[in-house]
């Protein structure tokens, strides 16, 4: 123990209030792990002498055909805004503070549905490509399964994710409530360009309208250039068929672009010469600006990061060593750098990025932190490979405005497309709260 | 001869499509898609035959819409369809037909594809024109006697038509 303490005492300080150099993960791994304090959801039991537990003295339960997490993980679930399916939108948010790594398990992937998830029989589902094409085509799921497939990791994020940050006072909510409308998965399917080339694109075509088989026949217009770049008809999500809420049996995947444009339950693609100005693009996902104008076609989910550990609800269990971590992502490619502060932005340290760093995908970042037990304000900022910098909250608010009165409903959407930082304050008692810094 | 032509055709197809499994889409015609093709463009492309007046729309609204959207569209469990604060009131201003929607065609399109919420795509085209006319007239965007149809609807000038800035103009085709 004294040996480890000595090793840790020599760790290089990288920024104020105890942030250590990311190199510590490489040079001091074991010593660091032994000294790590860890976050708790509740008070932990004190150590006692080791004995065999009941589960170690008899055979376990039978293994099921389809596994679900341990019964001790029942709290690791999405939060729902409309569990009874009343005639309004439903949101299911990812518990970022209770998972780790970069990919979101399918059962925890966020969902927004404006009229529930249709119960689609895959044998009867059809995808049609028509409009400004030489030959309209119809595809079944079986037909699509015979095409060459590709897999790619990519995040999907609702344009309204992080909306509480537009409140003029910090909304007291956890990372799941504030940032839970973004998730990341490996998607497998057929490139849309393959199907469009087969149909033959009329040179007059500039956009496509994608439409779902849901009761609202949700539709969005997509520039043809994006469709031919990296758009996919996704059939698999993390290796299994899409979840019903994520578009079973097929969805449009537009890596990095506004979640609502990634049309789920996809049944129709029509090539057109102008955007359709559908309800969701002409009205819903067009944020109002302070001067009364509104942004239209806010396609990209711009570079963003947020801390998941610590975050509200994950209590710091006393002074000591902690791993600060979070996720960063950008529609413009790979994450290049993430900086972390523990003193409210006065000094910054560069975080370690978990490899592989993939374009338009969650990138996990980590940094060791020696918390001295005093007040601290943690925040992260990300840079992407295209040179985009995650703006400060002040920069976002200067352009986009904020509410005149504090937002009281943390799941409401005062505006959309907030990509500034989030600040967590750690109090002496280890409680973590949301602040502006 | 027939056999030989068929073999040549297959060989040409294989050469033209080096990827092993292309060309599997079933050829269909636009008429096959007609029942699904409910896309309406802002220039009026796709608008069906039919027509309706605000007065006709008031009747349909009272029986099929008011239960959620309130009497005469003043709002209830679902959003108000009449009125709206100026957008300069703040970024969280509720977006309405009167203060926000740039195109009247969107009103027809969304009503036809998604409403009434529990029974979408059960309204006739005449009913959708009438409801569109009713909501536009309630907002004083058209006159109380104006008939909405495929010719007149795209010509309606919405108050906030020029209120938008493309966020990524370089990506607009």
Coordinates of C-alpha atoms in Angstrom, one line a residue:
Chain A
X1 CA 0.0 0.0 0.0
X2 CA 2.7 2.4 0.9
X3 CA 4.5 1.5 -2.3
X4 CA 1.3 2.2 -4.3
X5 CA 0.8 5.5 -2.5
X6 CA 4.4 6.5 -3.4
X7 CA 3.7 5.6 -7.1
X8 CA 0.6 7.7 -7.1
X9 CA 2.2 10.6 -5.3
X10 CA 4.5 11.0 -8.3
X11 CA 1.7 11.2 -10.8
X12 CA 1.9 14.2 -13.0
X13 CA -0.7 16.8 -12.4
X14 CA -2.2 18.0 -15.8
X15 CA -4.6 20.6 -14.7
X16 CA -6.0 22.3 -11.7
X17 CA -8.1 20.7 -8.9
X18 CA -6.4 17.3 -9.3
X19 CA -6.7 16.3 -12.9
X20 CA -3.9 13.9 -13.7
X21 CA -2.1 13.3 -17.0
X22 CA -3.8 10.7 -19.2
X23 CA -0.4 9.0 -19.3
X24 CA -1.1 7.7 -15.9
X25 CA -3.4 5.0 -17.4
X26 CA -0.3 3.6 -19.1
X27 CA 2.4 4.0 -16.5
X28 CA 0.5 3.6 -13.3
X29 CA -2.4 1.3 -14.2
X30 CA -2.3 -1.2 -11.3
X31 CA -1.5 1.3 -8.7
X32 CA -4.1 3.6 -10.0
X33 CA -6.8 0.9 -10.0
X34 CA -5.9 -0.2 -6.5
X35 CA -6.3 3.4 -5.3
X36 CA -9.5 4.1 -7.3
X37 CA -12.4 5.1 -5.1
X38 CA -15.3 4.7 -7.5
X39 CA -18.8 6.1 -7.8
X40 CA -21.8 4.8 -5.9
X41 CA -25.5 4.8 -6.5
X42 CA -26.0 4.3 -2.7
X43 CA -23.8 3.8 0.4
X44 CA -21.6 0.7 0.0
X45 CA -21.3 -2.0 2.7
X46 CA -18.2 -2.1 4.8
X47 CA -15.6 -4.9 4.1
X48 CA -15.9 -8.2 6.0
X49 CA -14.2 -11.5 6.1
X50 CA -14.7 -13.5 2.9
X51 CA -17.0 -16.6 3.0
X52 CA -18.8 -18.6 0.3
X53 CA -22.0 -16.9 -0.7
X54 CA -25.2 -19.0 -1.3
X55 CA -24.8 -18.8 -5.1
X56 CA -21.4 -20.4 -4.8
X57 CA -22.6 -23.5 -3.0
X58 CA -25.3 -24.8 -5.5
X59 CA -25.9 -25.0 -9.3
X60 CA -27.2 -21.8 -10.8
X61 CA -30.4 -21.0 -12.7
X62 CA -30.9 -22.5 -16.2
X63 CA -29.5 -20.5 -19.0
X64 CA -32.4 -18.9 -21.1
X65 CA -32.7 -18.9 -24.9
X66 CA -32.5 -15.1 -25.0
X67 CA -30.5 -13.5 -22.2
X68 CA -31.6 -10.5 -20.2
X69 CA -29.3 -8.6 -17.7
X70 CA -28.9 -9.8 -14.1
X71 CA -31.9 -9.2 -11.8
X72 CA -29.5 -6.9 -9.9
X73 CA -29.5 -4.6 -13.0
X74 CA -33.2 -3.9 -13.0
X75 CA -32.5 -0.2 -12.5
X76 CA -30.5 0.1 -15.7
X77 CA -33.4 1.0 -17.9
X78 CA -34.6 3.8 -20.2
X79 CA -36.9 6.5 -18.7
X80 CA -40.2 7.0 -20.5
X81 CA -42.2 10.2 -21.0
X82 CA -45.4 8.5 -22.2
X83 CA -45.5 4.8 -21.0
X84 CA -49.2 4.4 -21.6
X85 CA -49.0 5.5 -25.3
X86 CA -51.3 8.4 -25.0
X87 CA -51.8 10.2 -28.3
X88 CA -48.6 12.2 -28.2
X89 CA -44.9 11.6 -28.7
X90 CA -43.0 9.0 -26.6
X91 CA -39.4 9.3 -25.5
X92 CA -37.2 6.6 -24.1
X93 CA -33.8 7.9 -22.9
X94 CA -30.5 6.0 -22.6
X95 CA -29.1 5.8 -19.1
X96 CA -25.6 7.0 -20.0
X97 CA -24.5 7.0 -16.3
X98 CA -25.2 3.3 -15.9
X99 CA -23.5 2.0 -19.0
X100 CA -19.9 2.2 -20.2
X101 CA -17.9 1.8 -23.4
X102 CA -19.2 3.2 -26.7
X103 CA -22.1 1.1 -28.0
X104 CA -25.5 1.2 -26.6
X105 CA -27.2 -2.1 -25.9
X106 CA -30.3 -2.5 -28.1
X107 CA -32.7 -2.6 -25.2
X108 CA -31.3 0.7 -23.9
X109 CA -31.0 2.5 -27.3
X110 CA -33.0 5.7 -27.2
X111 CA -36.3 5.9 -29.0
X112 CA -38.6 8.7 -30.0
X113 CA -41.8 7.7 -31.6
X114 CA -44.6 10.0 -32.5
X115 CA -47.2 7.3 -32.6
X116 CA -45.7 4.2 -30.9
X117 CA -43.9 1.3 -32.7
X118 CA -45.9 -0.5 -35.4
X119 CA -46.1 -4.3 -35.2
X120 CA -44.7 -5.0 -38.7
X121 CA -44.8 -8.5 -40.2
X122 CA -41.5 -8.6 -42.0
X123 CA -42.8 -11.0 -44.6
X124 CA -45.4 -8.5 -45.7
X125 CA -43.2 -5.4 -45.4
X126 CA -42.2 -3.7 -48.7
X127 CA -39.8 -1.0 -49.6
X128 CA -40.5 1.0 -52.7
X129 CA -38.1 3.3 -54.6
X130 CA -39.9 5.5 -57.1
X131 CA -40.4 9.1 -58.4
X132 CA -37.6 10.6 -60.5
X133 CA -36.0 7.2 -61.4
X134 CA -35.8 5.3 -64.6
X135 CA -37.4 2.2 -63.1
X136 CA -39.5 2.1 -59.9
X137 CA -38.5 -0.9 -57.8
X138 CA -40.0 -2.9 -54.9
X139 CA -38.0 -4.8 -52.4
X140 CA -38.9 -7.4 -49.8
X141 CA -36.7 -8.0 -46.7
X142 CA -35.6 -11.3 -48.2
X143 CA -34.6 -9.5 -51.4
X144 CA -32.5 -6.9 -49.5
X145 CA -30.8 -9.6 -47.5
X146 CA -29.3 -10.9 -50.8
X147 CA -27.4 -7.6 -51.5
X148 CA -23.9 -7.0 -50.4
X149 CA -24.0 -5.6 -46.9
X150 CA -21.9 -3.2 -44.9
X151 CA -21.6 -2.6 -41.2
X152 CA -20.7 0.6 -39.5
X153 CA -20.7 2.1 -36.1
X154 CA -22.6 5.3 -35.8
X155 CA -24.4 7.4 -33.3
X156 CA -28.0 8.5 -33.8
X157 CA -29.0 11.7 -31.9
X158 CA -32.4 13.4 -31.7
X159 CA -32.2 17.1 -32.8
X160 CA -33.8 17.9 -29.4
X161 CA -31.2 16.1 -27.3
X162 CA -29.6 18.2 -24.6
X163 CA -32.5 20.8 -24.9
X164 CA -32.6 21.5 -21.1
X165 CA -29.3 23.4 -21.6
X166 CA -31.4 26.2 -23.3
X167 CA -32.9 26.9 -19.9
X168 CA -31.7 30.2 -18.4
X169 CA -31.2 28.4 -15.1
X170 CA -29.6 25.0 -14.9
X171 CA -32.2 22.2 -14.9
X172 CA -31.6 19.8 -12.1
X173 CA -31.6 16.5 -13.9
X174 CA -29.2 13.6 -14.6
X175 CA -27.3 12.8 -17.8
X176 CA -30.0 10.4 -18.9
X177 CA -32.6 13.1 -18.8
X178 CA -30.4 15.8 -20.4
X179 CA -28.5 13.8 -23.0
X180 CA -30.4 10.5 -23.2
X181 CA -31.7 11.0 -26.7
X182 CA -28.4 9.9 -28.3
X183 CA -27.1 6.4 -28.6
X184 CA -24.5 4.5 -30.7
X185 CA -24.8 1.1 -32.4
X186 CA -23.3 -1.0 -35.1
X187 CA -25.7 -0.9 -38.0
X188 CA -25.6 -3.5 -40.8
X189 CA -27.5 -3.2 -44.1
X190 CA -27.5 -2.3 -47.8
X191 CA -26.1 1.0 -49.0
X192 CA -28.9 3.2 -50.3
X193 CA -26.7 4.2 -53.3
X194 CA -26.8 0.5 -54.5
X195 CA -30.6 0.6 -54.7
X196 CA -30.8 4.1 -56.2
X197 CA -28.3 3.1 -58.9
X198 CA -30.3 0.0 -59.7
X199 CA -33.5 2.2 -60.1
X200 CA -31.5 4.7 -62.2
X201 CA -31.5 8.3 -61.0
X202 CA -33.1 10.8 -63.2
X203 CA -30.8 13.8 -63.5
X204 CA -33.6 16.1 -62.4
X205 CA -33.7 14.4 -58.9
X206 CA -32.1 16.5 -56.1
X207 CA -33.8 15.2 -53.0
X208 CA -35.5 12.1 -51.8
X209 CA -38.5 11.9 -49.5
X210 CA -38.3 8.9 -47.0
X211 CA -41.5 7.7 -45.5
X212 CA -42.2 5.2 -42.7
X213 CA -44.9 2.5 -42.4
X214 CA -46.0 3.9 -39.0
X215 CA -49.5 5.3 -38.5
X216 CA -48.3 8.9 -39.1
X217 CA -46.4 7.8 -42.3
X218 CA -43.6 10.0 -41.0
X219 CA -41.7 11.6 -43.8
X220 CA -38.5 13.6 -44.2
X221 CA -36.7 15.1 -47.2
X222 CA -33.0 14.2 -47.6
X223 CA -30.6 15.8 -50.1
X224 CA -29.6 13.2 -52.8
X225 CA -25.9 13.9 -52.1
X226 CA -26.3 12.5 -48.6
X227 CA -28.2 9.5 -49.9
X228 CA -25.3 8.7 -52.3
X229 CA -22.6 9.4 -49.7
X230 CA -23.1 7.1 -46.7
X231 CA -26.8 6.4 -46.3
X232 CA -27.8 2.9 -45.5
X233 CA -31.0 0.8 -45.4
X234 CA -30.2 -0.7 -42.0
X235 CA -31.5 -4.2 -41.2
X236 CA -29.4 -5.1 -38.2
X237 CA -28.6 -3.3 -35.0
X238 CA -25.6 -4.6 -32.9
X239 CA -25.8 -7.8 -34.8
X240 CA -29.5 -8.6 -34.4
X241 CA -32.6 -7.4 -36.3
X242 CA -33.6 -3.8 -35.5
X243 CA -35.6 -3.3 -32.3
X244 CA -39.3 -2.4 -33.0
X245 CA -38.7 1.0 -31.6
X246 CA -35.7 1.6 -33.8
X247 CA -37.5 0.8 -37.0
X248 CA -37.9 -3.0 -37.4
X249 CA -37.6 -4.4 -40.0
X250 CA -35.7 -1.6 -41.8
X251 CA -34.8 2.1 -41.3
X252 CA -33.0 4.8 -43.1
X253 CA -29.6 5.4 -41.5
X254 CA -28.0 8.8 -42.3
X255 CA -24.8 8.7 -40.2
X256 CA -24.3 11.9 -38.1
X257 CA -27.6 13.5 -39.3
X258 CA -30.5 14.6 -37.2
X259 CA -32.2 11.6 -35.7
X260 CA -35.7 12.2 -37.1
X261 CA -34.3 12.1 -40.6
X262 CA -33.2 8.5 -40.1
X263 CA -36.7 7.4 -41.0
X264 CA -37.8 4.2 -39.2
X265 CA -40.1 1.4 -40.5
X266 CA -39.0 2.7 -43.9
X267 CA -41.4 1.7 -46.7
X268 CA -41.0 4.3 -49.4
X269 CA -38.3 6.4 -51.0
X270 CA -39.4 8.9 -53.6
X271 CA -36.9 10.9 -55.6
X272 CA -38.0 14.5 -56.2
X273 CA -36.7 17.8 -57.5
X274 CA -37.6 19.8 -54.3
X275 CA -37.9 19.1 -50.6
X276 CA -41.4 18.1 -49.4
X277 CA -41.5 20.5 -46.5
X278 CA -43.0 17.9 -44.3
X279 CA -44.4 18.7 -40.9
X280 CA -41.3 17.5 -39.2
X281 CA -38.8 19.6 -41.3
X282 CA -41.0 22.6 -41.9
X283 CA -42.3 22.9 -38.4
X284 CA -41.0 20.6 -35.7
X285 CA -37.2 20.4 -36.2
X286 CA -36.7 24.1 -37.2
X287 CA -35.5 25.9 -34.0
X288 CA -36.5 29.5 -33.4
X289 CA -33.7 32.1 -33.1
X290 CA -33.7 35.1 -30.8
X291 CA -34.5 37.5 -33.7
X292 CA -37.7 35.6 -34.5
X293 CA -36.3 33.8 -37.6
X294 CA -35.8 30.0 -37.6
X295 CA -33.1 27.6 -38.7
X296 CA -34.3 25.2 -41.4
X297 CA -32.7 21.9 -42.5
X298 CA -30.4 21.6 -39.4
X299 CA -29.1 18.4 -40.9
X300 CA -25.9 17.8 -38.8
X301 CA -25.5 16.8 -35.2
X302 CA -22.5 18.9 -34.5
X303 CA -19.5 18.1 -32.3
X304 CA -20.5 17.4 -28.7
X305 CA -19.3 15.8 -25.6
X306 CA -20.6 15.2 -22.1
X307 CA -19.4 13.6 -18.9
X308 CA -21.1 10.4 -17.7
X309 CA -18.8 9.7 -14.7
X310 CA -19.3 11.5 -12.5
X311 CA -22.7 12.9 -13.1
X312 CA -25.8 13.6 -11.0
X313 CA -26.9 10.4 -9.2
X314 CA -23.4 8.9 -9.2
X315 CA -22.2 9.9 -5.7
X316 CA -18.5 10.4 -5.0
X317 CA -17.6 8.1 -2.1
X318 CA -15.0 10.2 -0.5
X319 CA -11.8 11.9 -1.5
X320 CA -9.4 9.9 -3.7
X321 CA -8.7 8.7 -7.2
X322 CA -11.5 8.6 -9.8
X323 CA -11.8 8.0 -13.4
X324 CA -13.6 10.9 -15.1
X325 CA -15.2 9.7 -18.4
X326 CA -17.8 10.5 -21.0
X327 CA -18.7 10.3 -24.6
X328 CA -17.9 12.6 -27.6
X329 CA -19.1 12.5 -31.2
X330 CA -19.5 14.6 -34.3
X331 CA -21.3 14.4 -37.6
X332 CA -18.2 15.7 -39.3
X333 CA -16.0 12.7 -38.7
X334 CA -13.7 11.4 -35.9
X335 CA -13.2 13.0 -32.5
X336 CA -9.7 14.5 -32.5
X337 CA -9.3 15.7 -28.9
X338 CA -11.3 16.1 -25.7
X339 CA -10.3 18.4 -22.9
X340 CA -11.5 18.2 -19.4
X341 CA -11.6 20.8 -16.6
X342 CA -12.1 20.2 -12.9
X343 CA -12.0 23.9 -11.9
X344 CA -14.9 25.3 -13.9
X345 CA -12.8 26.0 -17.0
X346 CA -9.7 27.8 -15.6
X347 CA -7.3 25.0 -16.5
X348 CA -7.7 22.0 -18.8
X349 CA -6.2 18.5 -19.3
X350 CA -6.4 16.4 -22.4
X351 CA -8.3 13.1 -22.0
X352 CA -7.3 9.7 -23.3
X353 CA -9.5 8.5 -26.2
X354 CA -10.6 4.9 -26.3
X355 CA -9.5 3.2 -29.5
X356 CA -10.7 2.6 -32.1
X357 CA -11.8 6.2 -32.7
X358 CA -14.4 5.9 -35.4
X359 CA -16.0 8.6 -37.6
X360 CA -19.6 9.7 -36.6
X361 CA -19.5 7.3 -33.6
X362 CA -19.4 7.6 -29.8
X363 CA -15.8 8.0 -28.6
X364 CA -15.2 7.2 -25.0
X365 CA -12.8 9.5 -23.2
X366 CA -11.2 9.0 -19.8
X367 CA -8.9 10.9 -17.4
X368 CA -7.7 10.1 -13.9
X369 CA -8.7 12.6 -11.2
X370 CA -7.5 12.9 -7.7
X371 CA -10.4 14.5 -5.9
X372 CA -9.3 16.3 -2.7
X373 CA -12.8 16.4 -1.3
X374 CA -13.3 20.1 -2.0
X375 CA -15.8 21.7 -4.4
X376 CA -15.1 21.1 -8.1
X377 CA -16.8 21.9 -11.4
X378 CA -16.2 19.3 -14.1
X379 CA -16.8 19.9 -17.8
X380 CA -15.6 18.5 -21.2
X381 CA -15.1 20.0 -24.6
X382 CA -14.5 18.1 -27.9
X383 CA -12.7 18.8 -31.2
X384 CA -13.4 16.8 -34.3
X385 CA -11.0 16.0 -37.2
X386 CA -12.7 18.6 -39.5
X387 CA -11.5 21.3 -37.1
X388 CA -14.9 22.0 -35.5
X389 CA -14.7 22.9 -31.8
X390 CA -17.5 22.2 -29.3
X391 CA -18.7 25.8 -28.5
X392 CA -18.9 27.1 -25.0
X393 CA -22.4 27.5 -23.6
X394 CA -22.0 31.3 -23.8
X395 CA -21.2 31.0 -27.5
X396 CA -24.3 28.8 -28.1
X397 CA -26.6 31.1 -26.2
X398 CA -25.2 34.2 -28.0
X399 CA -26.3 32.7 -31.3
X400 CA -29.3 30.7 -30.2
X401 CA -30.7 32.4 -27.2
X402 CA -32.1 30.9 -24.0
X403 CA -35.4 30.8 -22.2
X404 CA -36.7 33.9 -20.4
X405 CA -37.9 31.8 -17.4
X406 CA -36.3 28.6 -16.0
X407 CA -37.5 25.4 -17.7
X408 CA -39.5 23.4 -15.1
X409 CA -40.1 20.2 -17.2
X410 CA -36.7 18.6 -17.8
X411 CA -38.1 16.5 -20.7
X412 CA -39.5 19.6 -22.6
X413 CA -37.8 21.0 -25.7
X414 CA -37.4 24.8 -25.4
X415 CA -35.2 24.6 -28.5
X416 CA -33.1 22.1 -30.4
X417 CA -29.5 21.3 -31.5
X418 CA -27.6 22.4 -28.3
X419 CA -24.0 21.2 -28.7
X420 CA -22.3 23.2 -26.0
X421 CA -20.8 21.7 -22.9
X422 CA -22.4 20.5 -19.7
X423 CA -21.0 21.3 -16.2
X424 CA -21.3 19.0 -13.2
X425 CA -20.5 20.5 -9.7
X426 CA -19.2 18.2 -7.1
X427 CA -20.0 19.2 -3.5
X428 CA -17.9 18.4 -0.4
X429 CA -20.5 15.6 0.5
X430 CA -19.9 14.0 -2.9
X431 CA -23.2 14.9 -4.4
X432 CA -23.1 16.0 -8.1
X433 CA -25.4 18.7 -9.5
X434 CA -25.9 20.4 -12.8
X435 CA -24.5 24.0 -13.0
X436 CA -23.5 26.6 -15.6
X437 CA -19.8 27.4 -15.6
Chain B
X1 CA -31.8 -19.5 -80.8
X2 CA -34.0 -18.3 -77.9
X3 CA -31.8 -20.2 -75.5
X4 CA -28.6 -18.6 -77.0
X5 CA -30.0 -15.1 -76.7
X6 CA -31.0 -15.8 -73.2
X7 CA -27.4 -16.9 -72.3
X8 CA -26.0 -13.8 -74.0
X9 CA -28.3 -11.6 -72.0
X10 CA -27.3 -13.3 -68.8
X11 CA -23.6 -12.9 -69.7
X12 CA -24.1 -9.2 -70.4
X13 CA -26.0 -8.7 -67.2
X14 CA -23.2 -10.3 -65.2
X15 CA -20.6 -8.2 -67.0
X16 CA -22.6 -5.0 -66.4
X17 CA -23.1 -5.8 -62.7
X18 CA -19.8 -7.0 -61.3
X19 CA -21.4 -7.1 -57.8
X20 CA -22.9 -10.6 -57.4
X21 CA -26.4 -9.8 -56.3
X22 CA -27.5 -6.6 -58.0
X23 CA -30.7 -6.2 -60.0
X24 CA -33.0 -7.9 -57.5
X25 CA -35.6 -5.1 -57.2
X26 CA -39.0 -6.1 -58.6
X27 CA -40.0 -3.8 -61.4
X28 CA -43.2 -1.9 -60.7
X29 CA -45.0 1.0 -62.2
X30 CA -46.0 4.3 -60.6
X31 CA -49.6 3.2 -60.6
X32 CA -48.6 0.3 -58.3
X33 CA -47.4 2.9 -55.8
X34 CA -50.3 5.2 -56.2
X35 CA -52.1 4.1 -53.0
X36 CA -48.9 4.8 -50.9
X37 CA -47.8 8.0 -52.8
X38 CA -49.2 10.7 -50.6
X39 CA -46.3 13.1 -51.0
X40 CA -47.3 16.7 -51.5
X41 CA -44.6 19.2 -52.6
X42 CA -44.8 22.9 -51.8
X43 CA -45.4 23.8 -55.5
X44 CA -48.6 21.6 -55.3
X45 CA -47.2 18.5 -57.0
X46 CA -49.1 15.5 -55.8
X47 CA -52.2 17.4 -54.6
X48 CA -55.2 15.2 -55.5
X49 CA -58.5 16.2 -57.1
X50 CA -61.2 17.6 -54.8
X51 CA -62.0 20.8 -52.9
X52 CA -63.4 22.2 -49.7
X53 CA -64.5 25.4 -48.1
X54 CA -63.9 26.7 -44.5
X55 CA -67.6 26.2 -43.8
X56 CA -67.5 22.6 -44.8
X57 CA -64.3 22.2 -42.8
X58 CA -66.0 23.6 -39.7
X59 CA -68.4 20.7 -39.7
X60 CA -65.7 18.0 -40.2
X61 CA -63.6 19.7 -37.6
X62 CA -66.3 19.6 -35.0
X63 CA -67.0 15.9 -35.5
X64 CA -63.5 14.5 -36.0
X65 CA -60.9 17.0 -34.7
X66 CA -62.3 19.1 -31.8
X67 CA -62.1 16.2 -29.4
X68 CA -58.3 16.7 -29.2
X69 CA -57.7 20.1 -30.7
X70 CA -60.5 21.9 -28.9
X71 CA -63.5 23.8 -30.1
X72 CA -62.6 25.6 -33.4
X73 CA -59.0 24.6 -32.9
X74 CA -58.3 26.6 -29.8
X75 CA -56.3 23.7 -28.3
X76 CA -57.0 21.0 -25.8
X77 CA -55.0 17.8 -25.2
X78 CA -53.5 18.4 -28.7
X79 CA -52.0 21.7 -29.9
X80 CA -54.0 24.8 -30.7
X81 CA -54.4 25.3 -34.5
X82 CA -55.5 29.0 -34.3
X83 CA -53.4 32.0 -33.2
X84 CA -49.9 32.2 -31.9
X85 CA -47.5 34.6 -30.3
X86 CA -45.0 36.5 -32.4
X87 CA -41.8 34.4 -32.8
X88 CA -39.8 37.3 -31.3
X89 CA -41.5 36.4 -28.0
X90 CA -38.6 34.0 -27.3
X91 CA -36.9 30.8 -28.6
X92 CA -39.5 28.6 -26.8
X93 CA -42.5 30.3 -28.5
X94 CA -45.0 27.7 -29.5
X95 CA -44.9 27.2 -33.3
X96 CA -48.3 27.5 -34.9
X97 CA -49.8 27.5 -38.4
X98 CA -50.2 31.3 -38.2
X99 CA -46.8 32.2 -36.8
X100 CA -44.5 29.5 -38.2
X101 CA -45.6 27.1 -41.0
X102 CA -44.0 28.3 -44.3
X103 CA -46.3 26.3 -46.7
X104 CA -50.0 25.7 -46.7
X105 CA -49.3 22.4 -48.6
X106 CA -47.7 21.0 -45.4
X107 CA -51.1 21.4 -43.6
X108 CA -52.8 19.3 -46.3
X109 CA -50.0 16.8 -46.3
X110 CA -49.8 16.2 -42.6
X111 CA -53.6 16.2 -42.1
X112 CA -54.1 13.6 -44.8
X113 CA -51.2 11.3 -43.8
X114 CA -51.5 11.5 -40.0
X115 CA -54.9 12.7 -38.8
X116 CA -57.1 12.0 -37.0
X117 CA -54.4 10.6 -34.7
X118 CA -56.4 7.4 -33.8
X119 CA -57.6 6.8 -37.4
X120 CA -55.1 8.2 -39.9
X121 CA -55.8 8.2 -43.6
X122 CA -59.5 7.8 -43.2
X123 CA -60.4 11.4 -44.3
X124 CA -61.5 11.9 -47.9
X125 CA -59.6 14.4 -50.0
X126 CA -62.5 16.7 -50.0
X127 CA -62.5 16.6 -46.1
X128 CA -58.8 17.3 -46.0
X129 CA -59.2 20.3 -48.4
X130 CA -62.1 21.5 -46.2
X131 CA -60.2 21.1 -42.9
X132 CA -57.2 22.9 -44.5
X133 CA -59.5 25.7 -45.6
X134 CA -61.1 25.9 -42.2
X135 CA -57.8 26.2 -40.3
X136 CA -56.4 28.7 -42.8
X137 CA -59.6 30.8 -42.5
X138 CA -59.7 30.6 -38.7
X139 CA -56.2 32.1 -38.8
X140 CA -57.3 34.8 -41.3
X141 CA -54.8 33.6 -43.8
X142 CA -57.6 33.0 -46.4
X143 CA -61.1 34.4 -46.7
X144 CA -64.1 32.7 -45.2
X145 CA -65.5 31.8 -48.6
X146 CA -62.2 30.8 -50.3
X147 CA -62.2 27.3 -51.8
X148 CA -59.1 25.2 -51.4
X149 CA -58.1 22.7 -54.1
X150 CA -55.1 21.6 -56.1
X151 CA -54.9 25.0 -57.8
X152 CA -55.6 27.4 -55.0
X153 CA -53.8 25.8 -52.0
X154 CA -50.2 26.1 -53.3
X155 CA -50.9 29.8 -54.0
X156 CA -51.7 30.6 -50.4
X157 CA -49.0 32.8 -49.0
X158 CA -48.2 31.9 -45.4
X159 CA -47.3 34.8 -43.1
X160 CA -43.9 33.3 -42.1
X161 CA -43.0 32.1 -45.6
X162 CA -39.7 34.1 -45.5
X163 CA -38.9 33.5 -41.8
X164 CA -36.3 30.7 -42.4
X165 CA -32.5 30.5 -42.7
X166 CA -31.0 27.3 -44.0
X167 CA -28.5 26.1 -41.3
X168 CA -26.2 24.5 -43.8
X169 CA -26.8 26.3 -47.1
X170 CA -23.9 24.5 -48.8
X171 CA -25.7 21.2 -48.3
X172 CA -29.0 22.3 -49.9
X173 CA -29.2 20.9 -53.4

